[in-house]
Coordinates of C-alpha atoms and ligand atoms in Angstrom, one line a residue:
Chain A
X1 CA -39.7 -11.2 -18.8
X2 CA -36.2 -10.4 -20.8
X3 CA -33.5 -13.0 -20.0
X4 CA -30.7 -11.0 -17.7
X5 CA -27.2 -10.6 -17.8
X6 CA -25.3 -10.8 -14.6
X7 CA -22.4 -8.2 -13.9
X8 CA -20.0 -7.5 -11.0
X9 CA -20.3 -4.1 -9.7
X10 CA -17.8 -2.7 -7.5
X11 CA -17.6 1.3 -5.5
X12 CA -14.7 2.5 -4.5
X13 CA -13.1 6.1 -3.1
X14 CA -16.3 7.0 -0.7
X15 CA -19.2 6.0 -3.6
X16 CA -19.4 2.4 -1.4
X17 CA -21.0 4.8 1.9
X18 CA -23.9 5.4 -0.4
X19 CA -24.5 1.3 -1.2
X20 CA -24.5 0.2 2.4
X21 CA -21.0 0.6 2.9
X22 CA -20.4 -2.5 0.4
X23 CA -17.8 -2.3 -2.2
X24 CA -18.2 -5.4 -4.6
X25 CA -22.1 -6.5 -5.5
X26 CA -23.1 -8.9 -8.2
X27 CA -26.4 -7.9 -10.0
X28 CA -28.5 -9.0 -12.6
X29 CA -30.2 -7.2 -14.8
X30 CA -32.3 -7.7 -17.8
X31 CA -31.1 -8.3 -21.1
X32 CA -33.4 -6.4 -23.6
X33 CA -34.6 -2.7 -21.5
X34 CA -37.3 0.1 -22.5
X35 CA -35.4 1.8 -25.5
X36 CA -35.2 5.1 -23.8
X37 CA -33.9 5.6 -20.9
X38 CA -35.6 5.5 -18.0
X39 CA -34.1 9.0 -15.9
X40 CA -37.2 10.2 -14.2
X41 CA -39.4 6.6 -14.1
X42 CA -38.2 4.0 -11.2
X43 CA -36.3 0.5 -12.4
X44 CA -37.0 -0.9 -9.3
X45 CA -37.4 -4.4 -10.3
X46 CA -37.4 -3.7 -13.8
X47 CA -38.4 -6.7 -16.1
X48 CA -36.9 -4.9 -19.4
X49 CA -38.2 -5.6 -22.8
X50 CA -39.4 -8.1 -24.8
X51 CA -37.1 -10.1 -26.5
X52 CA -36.4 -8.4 -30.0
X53 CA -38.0 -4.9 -28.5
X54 CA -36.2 -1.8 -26.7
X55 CA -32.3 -1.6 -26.8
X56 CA -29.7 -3.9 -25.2
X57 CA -28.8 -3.2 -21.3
X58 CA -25.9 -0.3 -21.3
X59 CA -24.0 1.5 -18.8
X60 CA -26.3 4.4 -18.6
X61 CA -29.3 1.5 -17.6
X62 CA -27.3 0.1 -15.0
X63 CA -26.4 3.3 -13.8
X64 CA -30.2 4.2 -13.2
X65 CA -30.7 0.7 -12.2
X66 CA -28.1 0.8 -9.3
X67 CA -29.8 4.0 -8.3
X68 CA -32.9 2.5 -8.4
X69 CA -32.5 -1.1 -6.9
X70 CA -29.1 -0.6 -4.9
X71 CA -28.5 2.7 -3.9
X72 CA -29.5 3.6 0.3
X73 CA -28.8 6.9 -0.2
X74 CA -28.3 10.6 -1.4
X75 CA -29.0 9.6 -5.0
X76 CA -27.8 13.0 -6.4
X77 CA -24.4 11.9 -5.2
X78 CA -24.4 9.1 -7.6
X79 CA -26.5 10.1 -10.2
X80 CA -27.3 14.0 -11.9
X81 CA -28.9 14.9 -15.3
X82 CA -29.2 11.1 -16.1
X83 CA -25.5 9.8 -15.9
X84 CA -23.3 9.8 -13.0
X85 CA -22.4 12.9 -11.3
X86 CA -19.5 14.7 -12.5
X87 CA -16.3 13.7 -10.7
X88 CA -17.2 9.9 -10.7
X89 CA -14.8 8.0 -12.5
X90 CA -15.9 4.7 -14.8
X91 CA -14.2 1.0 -15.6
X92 CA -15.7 -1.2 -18.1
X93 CA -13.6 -4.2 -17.5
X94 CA -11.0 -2.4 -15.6
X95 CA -11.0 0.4 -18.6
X96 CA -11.8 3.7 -18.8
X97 CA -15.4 4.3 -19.4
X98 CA -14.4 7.1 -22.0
X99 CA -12.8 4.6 -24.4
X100 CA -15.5 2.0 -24.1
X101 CA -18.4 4.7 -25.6
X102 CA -19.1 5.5 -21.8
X103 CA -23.4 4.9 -20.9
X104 CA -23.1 3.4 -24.8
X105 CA -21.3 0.5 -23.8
X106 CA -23.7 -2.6 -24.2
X107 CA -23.0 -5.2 -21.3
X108 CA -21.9 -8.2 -21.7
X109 CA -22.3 -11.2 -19.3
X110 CA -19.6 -11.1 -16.5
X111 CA -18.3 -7.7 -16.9
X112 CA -16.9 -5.6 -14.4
X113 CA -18.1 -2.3 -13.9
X114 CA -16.3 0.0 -11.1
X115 CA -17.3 3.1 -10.1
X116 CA -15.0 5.9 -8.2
X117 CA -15.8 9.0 -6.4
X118 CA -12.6 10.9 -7.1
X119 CA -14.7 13.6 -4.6
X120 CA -13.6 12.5 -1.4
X121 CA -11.0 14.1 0.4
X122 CA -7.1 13.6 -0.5
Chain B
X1 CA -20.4 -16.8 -38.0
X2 CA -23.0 -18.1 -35.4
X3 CA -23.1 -15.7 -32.2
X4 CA -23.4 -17.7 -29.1
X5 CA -25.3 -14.9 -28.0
X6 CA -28.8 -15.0 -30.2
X7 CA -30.1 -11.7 -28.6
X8 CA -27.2 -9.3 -29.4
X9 CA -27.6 -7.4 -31.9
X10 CA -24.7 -6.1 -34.9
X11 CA -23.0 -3.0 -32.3
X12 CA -22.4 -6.1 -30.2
X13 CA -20.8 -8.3 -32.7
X14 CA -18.5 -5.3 -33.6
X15 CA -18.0 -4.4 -29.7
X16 CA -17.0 -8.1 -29.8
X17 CA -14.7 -8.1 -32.6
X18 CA -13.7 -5.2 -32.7
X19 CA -9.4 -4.9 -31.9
X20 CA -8.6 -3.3 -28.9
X21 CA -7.6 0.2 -29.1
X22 CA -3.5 0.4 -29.0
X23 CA -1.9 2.8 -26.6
X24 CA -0.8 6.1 -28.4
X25 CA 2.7 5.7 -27.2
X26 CA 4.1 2.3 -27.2
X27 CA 1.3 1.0 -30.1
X28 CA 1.8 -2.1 -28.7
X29 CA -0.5 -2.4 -25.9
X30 CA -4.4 -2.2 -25.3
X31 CA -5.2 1.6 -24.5
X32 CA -7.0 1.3 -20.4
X33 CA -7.2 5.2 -20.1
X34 CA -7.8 8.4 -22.1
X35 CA -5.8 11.6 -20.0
X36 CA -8.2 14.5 -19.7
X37 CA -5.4 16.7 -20.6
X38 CA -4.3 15.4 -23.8
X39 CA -7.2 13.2 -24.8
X40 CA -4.7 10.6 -25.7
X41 CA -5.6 7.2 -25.3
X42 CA -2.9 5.3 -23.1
X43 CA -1.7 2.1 -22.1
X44 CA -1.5 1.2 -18.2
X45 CA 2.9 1.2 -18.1
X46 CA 2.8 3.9 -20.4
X47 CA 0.3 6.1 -18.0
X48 CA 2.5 5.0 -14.8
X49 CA 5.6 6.1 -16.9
X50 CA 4.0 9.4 -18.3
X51 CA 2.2 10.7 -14.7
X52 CA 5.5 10.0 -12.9
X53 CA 7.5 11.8 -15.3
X54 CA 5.6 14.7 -15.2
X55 CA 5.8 15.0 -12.0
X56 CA 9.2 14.8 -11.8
X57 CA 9.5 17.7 -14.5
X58 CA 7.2 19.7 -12.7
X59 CA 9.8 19.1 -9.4
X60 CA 12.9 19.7 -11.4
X61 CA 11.4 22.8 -13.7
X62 CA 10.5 24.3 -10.0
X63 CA 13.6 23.4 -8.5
X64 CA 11.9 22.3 -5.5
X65 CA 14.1 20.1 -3.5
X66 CA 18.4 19.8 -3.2
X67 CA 19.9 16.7 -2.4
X68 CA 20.0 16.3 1.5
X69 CA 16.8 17.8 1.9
X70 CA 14.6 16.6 4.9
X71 CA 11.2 16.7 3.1
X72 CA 8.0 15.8 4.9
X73 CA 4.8 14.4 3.4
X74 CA 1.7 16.3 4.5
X75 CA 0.0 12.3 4.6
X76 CA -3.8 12.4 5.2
X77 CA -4.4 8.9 3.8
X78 CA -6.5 10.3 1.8
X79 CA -5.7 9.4 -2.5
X80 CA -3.9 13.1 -3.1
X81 CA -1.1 12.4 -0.1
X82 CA -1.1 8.3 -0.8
X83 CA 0.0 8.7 -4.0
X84 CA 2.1 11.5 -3.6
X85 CA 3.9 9.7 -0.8
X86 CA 4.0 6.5 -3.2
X87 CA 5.5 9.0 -6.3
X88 CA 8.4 10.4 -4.3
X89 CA 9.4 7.5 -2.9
X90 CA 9.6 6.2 -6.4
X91 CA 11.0 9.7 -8.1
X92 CA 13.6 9.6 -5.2
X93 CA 15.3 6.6 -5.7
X94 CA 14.5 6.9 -9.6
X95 CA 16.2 9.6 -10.2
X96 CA 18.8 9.8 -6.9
X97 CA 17.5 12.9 -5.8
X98 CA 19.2 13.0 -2.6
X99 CA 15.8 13.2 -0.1
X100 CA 15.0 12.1 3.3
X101 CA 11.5 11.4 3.1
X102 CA 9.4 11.6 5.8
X103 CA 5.4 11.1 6.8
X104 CA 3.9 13.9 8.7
X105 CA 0.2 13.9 9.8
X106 CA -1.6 15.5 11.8
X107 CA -4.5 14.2 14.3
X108 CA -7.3 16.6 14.6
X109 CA -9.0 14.3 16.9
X110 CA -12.1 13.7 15.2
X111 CA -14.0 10.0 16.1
X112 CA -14.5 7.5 13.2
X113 CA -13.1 9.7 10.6
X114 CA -9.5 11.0 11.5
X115 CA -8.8 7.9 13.7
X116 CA -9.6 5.2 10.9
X117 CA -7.4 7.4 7.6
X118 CA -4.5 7.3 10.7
X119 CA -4.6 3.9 10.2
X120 CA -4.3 4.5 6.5
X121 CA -1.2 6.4 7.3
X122 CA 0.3 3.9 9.2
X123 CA -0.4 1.0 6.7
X124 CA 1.8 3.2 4.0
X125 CA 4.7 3.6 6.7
X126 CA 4.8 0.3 6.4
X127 CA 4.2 -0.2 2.5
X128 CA 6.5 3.0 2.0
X129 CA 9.5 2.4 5.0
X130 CA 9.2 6.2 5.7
X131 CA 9.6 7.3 9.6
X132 CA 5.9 8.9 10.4
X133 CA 5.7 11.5 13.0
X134 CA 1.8 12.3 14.2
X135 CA 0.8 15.3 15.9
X136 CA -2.2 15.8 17.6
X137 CA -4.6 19.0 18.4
X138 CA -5.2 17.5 21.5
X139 CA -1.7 17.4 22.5
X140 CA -0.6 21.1 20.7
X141 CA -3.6 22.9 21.6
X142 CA -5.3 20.9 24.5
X143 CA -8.7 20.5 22.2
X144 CA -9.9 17.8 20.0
X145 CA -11.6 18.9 16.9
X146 CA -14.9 16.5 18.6
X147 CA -15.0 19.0 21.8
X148 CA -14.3 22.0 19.6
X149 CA -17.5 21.2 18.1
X150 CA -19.3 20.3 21.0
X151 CA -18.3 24.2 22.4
X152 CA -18.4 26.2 19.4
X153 CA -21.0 23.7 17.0
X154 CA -20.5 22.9 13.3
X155 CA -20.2 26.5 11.9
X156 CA -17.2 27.9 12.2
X157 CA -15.2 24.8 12.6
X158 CA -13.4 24.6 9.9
X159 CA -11.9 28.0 10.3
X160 CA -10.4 26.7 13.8
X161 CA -9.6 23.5 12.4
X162 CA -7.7 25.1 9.2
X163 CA -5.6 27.2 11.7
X164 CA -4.7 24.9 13.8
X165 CA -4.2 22.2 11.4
X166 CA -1.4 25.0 9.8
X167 CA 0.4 25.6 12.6
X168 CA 0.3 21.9 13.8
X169 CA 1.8 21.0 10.2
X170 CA 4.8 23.7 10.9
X171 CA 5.3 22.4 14.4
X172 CA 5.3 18.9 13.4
X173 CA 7.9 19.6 10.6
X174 CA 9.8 21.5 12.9
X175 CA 10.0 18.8 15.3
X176 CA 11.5 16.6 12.4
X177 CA 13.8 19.2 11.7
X178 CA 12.8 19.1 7.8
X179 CA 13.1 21.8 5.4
X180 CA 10.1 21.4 3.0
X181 CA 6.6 20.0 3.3
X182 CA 5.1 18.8 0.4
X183 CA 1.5 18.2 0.6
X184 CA -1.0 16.4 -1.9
X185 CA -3.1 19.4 -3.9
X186 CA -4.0 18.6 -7.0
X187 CA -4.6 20.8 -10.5
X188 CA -8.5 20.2 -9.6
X189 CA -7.7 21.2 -5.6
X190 CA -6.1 24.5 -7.2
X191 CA -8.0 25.3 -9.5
X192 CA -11.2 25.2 -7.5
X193 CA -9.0 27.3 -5.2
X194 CA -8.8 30.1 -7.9
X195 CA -12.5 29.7 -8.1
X196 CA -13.4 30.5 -4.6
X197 CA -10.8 33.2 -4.4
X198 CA -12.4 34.9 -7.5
X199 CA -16.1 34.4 -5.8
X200 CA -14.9 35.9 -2.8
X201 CA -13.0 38.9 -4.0
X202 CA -10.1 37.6 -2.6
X203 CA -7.8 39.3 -5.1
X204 CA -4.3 38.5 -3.2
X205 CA -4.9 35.0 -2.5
X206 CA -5.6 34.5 -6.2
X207 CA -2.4 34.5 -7.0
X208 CA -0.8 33.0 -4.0
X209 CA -2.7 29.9 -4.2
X210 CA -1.6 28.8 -7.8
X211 CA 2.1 29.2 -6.5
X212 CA 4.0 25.6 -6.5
X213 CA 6.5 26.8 -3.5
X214 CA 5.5 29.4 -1.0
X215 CA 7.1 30.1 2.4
X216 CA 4.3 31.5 4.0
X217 CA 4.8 32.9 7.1
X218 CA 7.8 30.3 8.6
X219 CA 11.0 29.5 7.1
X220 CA 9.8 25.9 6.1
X221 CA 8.8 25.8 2.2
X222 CA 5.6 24.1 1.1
X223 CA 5.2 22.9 -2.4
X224 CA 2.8 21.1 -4.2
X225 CA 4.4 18.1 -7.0
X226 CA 0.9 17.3 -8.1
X227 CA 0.0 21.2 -8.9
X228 CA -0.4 19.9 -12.9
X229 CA -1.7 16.8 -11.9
X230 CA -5.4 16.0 -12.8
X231 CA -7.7 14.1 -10.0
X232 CA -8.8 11.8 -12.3
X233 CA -5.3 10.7 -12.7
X234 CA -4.2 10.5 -9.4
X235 CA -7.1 8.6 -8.2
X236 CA -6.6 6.1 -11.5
X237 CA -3.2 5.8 -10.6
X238 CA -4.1 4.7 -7.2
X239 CA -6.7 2.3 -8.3
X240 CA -4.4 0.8 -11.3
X241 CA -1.5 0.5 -8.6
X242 CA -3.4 -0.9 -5.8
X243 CA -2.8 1.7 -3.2
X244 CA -4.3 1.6 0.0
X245 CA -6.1 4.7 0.9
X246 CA -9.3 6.3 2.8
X247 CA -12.0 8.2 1.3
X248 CA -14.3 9.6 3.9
X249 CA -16.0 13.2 3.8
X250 CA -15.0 14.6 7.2
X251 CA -17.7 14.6 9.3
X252 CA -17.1 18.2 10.5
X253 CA -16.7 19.6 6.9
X254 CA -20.0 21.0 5.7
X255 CA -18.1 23.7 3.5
X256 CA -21.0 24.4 1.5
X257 CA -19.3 26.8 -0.8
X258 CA -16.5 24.8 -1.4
X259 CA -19.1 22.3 -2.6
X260 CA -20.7 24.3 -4.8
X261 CA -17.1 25.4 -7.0
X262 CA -16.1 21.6 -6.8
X263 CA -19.4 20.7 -8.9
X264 CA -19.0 23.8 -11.3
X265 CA -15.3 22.8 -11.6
X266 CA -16.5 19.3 -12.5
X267 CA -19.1 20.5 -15.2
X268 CA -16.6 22.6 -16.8
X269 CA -14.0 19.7 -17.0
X270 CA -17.1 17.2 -18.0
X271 CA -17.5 19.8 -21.3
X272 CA -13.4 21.0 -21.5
X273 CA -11.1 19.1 -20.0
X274 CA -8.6 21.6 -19.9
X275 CA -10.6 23.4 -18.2
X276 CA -8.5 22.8 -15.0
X277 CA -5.6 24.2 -16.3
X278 CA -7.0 27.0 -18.0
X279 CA -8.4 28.4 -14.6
X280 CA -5.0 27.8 -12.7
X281 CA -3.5 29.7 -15.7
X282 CA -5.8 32.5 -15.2
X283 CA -5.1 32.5 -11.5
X284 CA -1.1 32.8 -12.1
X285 CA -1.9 36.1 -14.4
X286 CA -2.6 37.5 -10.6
X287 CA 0.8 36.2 -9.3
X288 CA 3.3 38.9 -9.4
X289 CA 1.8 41.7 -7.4
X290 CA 1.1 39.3 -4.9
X291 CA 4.8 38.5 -4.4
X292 CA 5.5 41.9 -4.1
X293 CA 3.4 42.5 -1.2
X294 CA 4.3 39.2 0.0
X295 CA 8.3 40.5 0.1
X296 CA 7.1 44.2 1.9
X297 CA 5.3 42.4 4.6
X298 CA 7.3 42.9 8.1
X299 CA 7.5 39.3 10.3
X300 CA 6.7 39.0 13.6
X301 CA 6.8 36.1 16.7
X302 CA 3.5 35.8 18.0
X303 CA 4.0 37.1 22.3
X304 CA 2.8 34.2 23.4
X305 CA 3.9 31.3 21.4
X306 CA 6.7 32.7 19.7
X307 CA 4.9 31.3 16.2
X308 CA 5.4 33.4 13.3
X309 CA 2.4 36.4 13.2
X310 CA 1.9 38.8 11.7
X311 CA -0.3 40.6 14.6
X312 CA 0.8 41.0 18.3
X313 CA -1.0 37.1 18.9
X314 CA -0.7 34.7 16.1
X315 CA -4.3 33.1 14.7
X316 CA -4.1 29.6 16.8
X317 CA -3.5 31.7 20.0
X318 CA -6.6 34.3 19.5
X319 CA -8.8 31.1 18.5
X320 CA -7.1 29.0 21.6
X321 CA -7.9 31.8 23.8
X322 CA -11.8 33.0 22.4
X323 CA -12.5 28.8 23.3
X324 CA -10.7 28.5 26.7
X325 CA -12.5 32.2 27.9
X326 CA -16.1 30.5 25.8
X327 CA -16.0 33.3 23.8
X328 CA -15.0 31.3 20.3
X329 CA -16.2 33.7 18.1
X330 CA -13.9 36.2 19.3
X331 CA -11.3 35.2 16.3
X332 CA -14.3 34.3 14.0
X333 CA -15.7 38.0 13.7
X334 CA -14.0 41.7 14.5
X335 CA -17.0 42.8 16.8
X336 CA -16.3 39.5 19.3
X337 CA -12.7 40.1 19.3
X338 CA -13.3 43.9 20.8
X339 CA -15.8 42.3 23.2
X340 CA -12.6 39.9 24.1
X341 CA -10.3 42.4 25.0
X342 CA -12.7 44.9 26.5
X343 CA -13.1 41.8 29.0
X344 CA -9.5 42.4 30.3
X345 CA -6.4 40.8 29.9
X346 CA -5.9 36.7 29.3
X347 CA -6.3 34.9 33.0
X348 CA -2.6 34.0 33.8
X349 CA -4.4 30.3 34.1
X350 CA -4.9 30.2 30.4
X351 CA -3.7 27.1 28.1
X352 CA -1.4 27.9 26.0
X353 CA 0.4 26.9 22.8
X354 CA 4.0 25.5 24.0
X355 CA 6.5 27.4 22.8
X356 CA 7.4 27.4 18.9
X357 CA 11.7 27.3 19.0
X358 CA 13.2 27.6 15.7
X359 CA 14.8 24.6 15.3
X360 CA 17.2 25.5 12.6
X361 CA 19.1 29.2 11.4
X362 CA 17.5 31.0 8.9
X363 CA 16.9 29.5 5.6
X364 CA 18.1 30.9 2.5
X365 CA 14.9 32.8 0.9
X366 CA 12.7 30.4 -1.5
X367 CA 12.5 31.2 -5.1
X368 CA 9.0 31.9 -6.3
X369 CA 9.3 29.6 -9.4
X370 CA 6.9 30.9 -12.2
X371 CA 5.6 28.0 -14.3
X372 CA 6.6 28.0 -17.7
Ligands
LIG1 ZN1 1.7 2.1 -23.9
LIG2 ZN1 0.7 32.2 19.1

């Protein structure tokens, strides 16, 4: 089993309804994962990769991972063609996921990923 | 150099050492945000500064507001009206326009969803010291939204609740004797608006709806500050400012179609951000017949309410009447609404809308501002 990296993972604007109505959740999840990513096959419980093997964790694996592990329900709310769905706004670290190389971004141990439906009604 | 991470491998080290990104208009501090409009990469002061001031150019290239204007805020607590109600506060005192702000929202009456963003509303009266006048369905109309949907079920709802909520929004206004609403629509809100317009055929709404100021069928102007604004910015705004808002899909809303153009909207800005503007663009090109027609069209009172109709009874009093007689469809569909009248006259029992009075002389016509 891969060593894991553990990362604070808050929803925000209506996403939270879809993880049992919890904003803020602190996961773990393994260091070293399969190196392609894993859209149709379940991470439930996923032990990642042997050290030296597969690709670091990312954004895009914890994204499927949430989905997988967290996620209660309506998954294609959350997630759609292997990222999140269109309309769902990303922080790395309280920074927009589009200057941080979005799923690219390899995490690091305490980051702060935050996830906002900017779908819900204004 | 010795990592203190043995497992990562050399896109780490650089993601490690790498310098921050600079923002592309001070160059002095780390970039948080890239705009979808511009792609530029921004700083957090910077993207406050920059998202206010546009929306103070878009006020002031419109023309929208006078000094001693009553404006209300169309407040939802939802993210559009939160923000809104937090940027003219701050535009107002910024730049001494000369408002009377006030919060106007409206109480459709619908359990766990309505009741808890009221809350929300209330919260910002305090944050924002604004007064905050709430009016209800149930007290306008005598019907919640929750037993409009326990008569009529969830189909047509939103066409009562649309209605109702329009003419609730006018009255309320009225009541607080202000001469402009300004509601929360965003760029994303109009263009999607264009897109259903176009899928419907709806030729002269298409360019109605990308107007920033329309008087509609009252004297009371309704314009929207955030018509350039991008969601993605508003609701970064909001999260980068800490505002206090409610995000809940109404309960009632299962607007399918609406839906459906709000996810092609999405994909179209995921591939082109601009996008968004480019459809709002294309919705203007349909904007100057419309205000032709608009100008030709006779007003009327509605006979009952004295609301402003253009047919004998005004929309909220033909729905009003179809669910007091338990004949709701009667405004929903032209076949029920013969089958209403071929019933006989309203009972003289019926609930009615109180009367709408005109609470000020007639306003000086509004200026259909074509953006530049
Ligand atoms: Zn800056
Ligand atoms: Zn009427």
């Amino acid at each position: 089993m891969s060593a894991q990296i553990s990362v604070k993972v808050e929803f925000g604007g209506g996403l939270e309804l879809l993880f049992d109505n919890q904003r803020s959740h602190r996961v773990s999840v393994p260091v070293r994962v399969a190196a392609t990513p894993a859209e149709k096959k379940s991470l439930k419980d996923d032990t990642g990769a042997a050290e030296g093997e597969g690709r670091q964790a990312d954004v895009a694996y914890l994204i499927l991972w949430l989905r997988d592990n967290l996620l209660k329900e309506r998954a294609e709310l959350f997630v759609e063609n292997g990222t999140v769905r269109p309309g769902i706004l990303v922080l790395v670290n309280d920074t927009d996921w589009e200057l941080e190389g979005e799923g690219d971004y390899q995490l690091k141990d305490g980051d702060e990923i935050v996830f906002i439906s900017t779908l819900h009604g204004g | 150099m010795t990592s203190p991470h043995p497992h990562l491998g050399i896109r780490d080290l650089l993601q490690t050492i790498m310098p921050p990104r600079l923002c592309a208009l001070c160059h002095d501090a780390r970039a948080i945000l890239k705009r979808p409009k511009t792609g530029q990469q921004i700083c957090k002061e910077c993207f406050f500064w920059v998202f206010e001031t546009e929306v103070h150019n878009t006020i002031t290239e419109a023309k929208l507001f006078k000094p001693g204007d009553r404006v209300a805020i169309g407040a939802s607590g939802g993210k559009d009206s939160t923000v809104l109600a937090h940027v003219m506060k701050t535009l107002n005192d910024r730049y001494e326009y000369g408002l009377e702000l006030f919060l106007l929202s409206i109480d459709e009456g619908i359990t766990g969803y309505r009741d808890d963003s009221l809350e929300t509303v209330k919260r910002n009266q305090q944050q924002y010291d604004m007064p905050l006048k709430i009016l209800s369905y149930d007290e306008l109309y005598g019907w919640t939204m929750d037993a409009i949907v326990s008569q009529i079920g969830k189909k047509n709802n939103c066409t009562f609740c649309g209605v109702f909520r329009r003419q609730a929004l006018d009255r309320g206004a009225a009541s607080l004797h202000v001469d402009h609403i300004v509601t929360g629509h965003n760029a994303d809100d109009i263009a999607e608006t264009v897109l259903m317009n176009i899928m419907r055929g709806d030729i002269a709404r298409l360019g109605r709806c990308t107007l920033i100021c329309t008087q509609g069928e009252d004297t009371i102007k309704r314009s929207k500050p955030f018509k350039y604004a991008y969601e993605k910015e508003i609701v970064m705004y909001a999260y980068f400012k800490k505002l206090d808002y409610f995000s809940t899909e109404c309960i009632y809303s299962p607007d399918a179609y609406r839906g459906h153009a709000r996810a092609f909207l999405k994909d179209l800005e995921a591939a082109r951000p601009s996008a968004i503007i480019d459809i709002i663009h294309s919705g203007e090109m349909f904007e100057v017949k419309e205000e032709v027609k608009a100008t030709q069209k006779s007003q009327k009172t509605c006979k009952r309410c004295g609301y402003m109709s253009s047919n004998e009874l005004c929309k909220a009093c033909t729905l009003l009447e179809g669910l007091e007689r338990g004949m709701a469809a009667a405004a929903v569909t032209e076949r029920a609404r013969k089958k209403l009248d071929a019933e006989g006259p309203a009972p003289e029992s019926l609930r009615t809308i109180p009367f709408f009075q005109q609470s000020r002389g007639p306003h000086p016509s509004v200026a259909l501002e074509r953006p530049t």
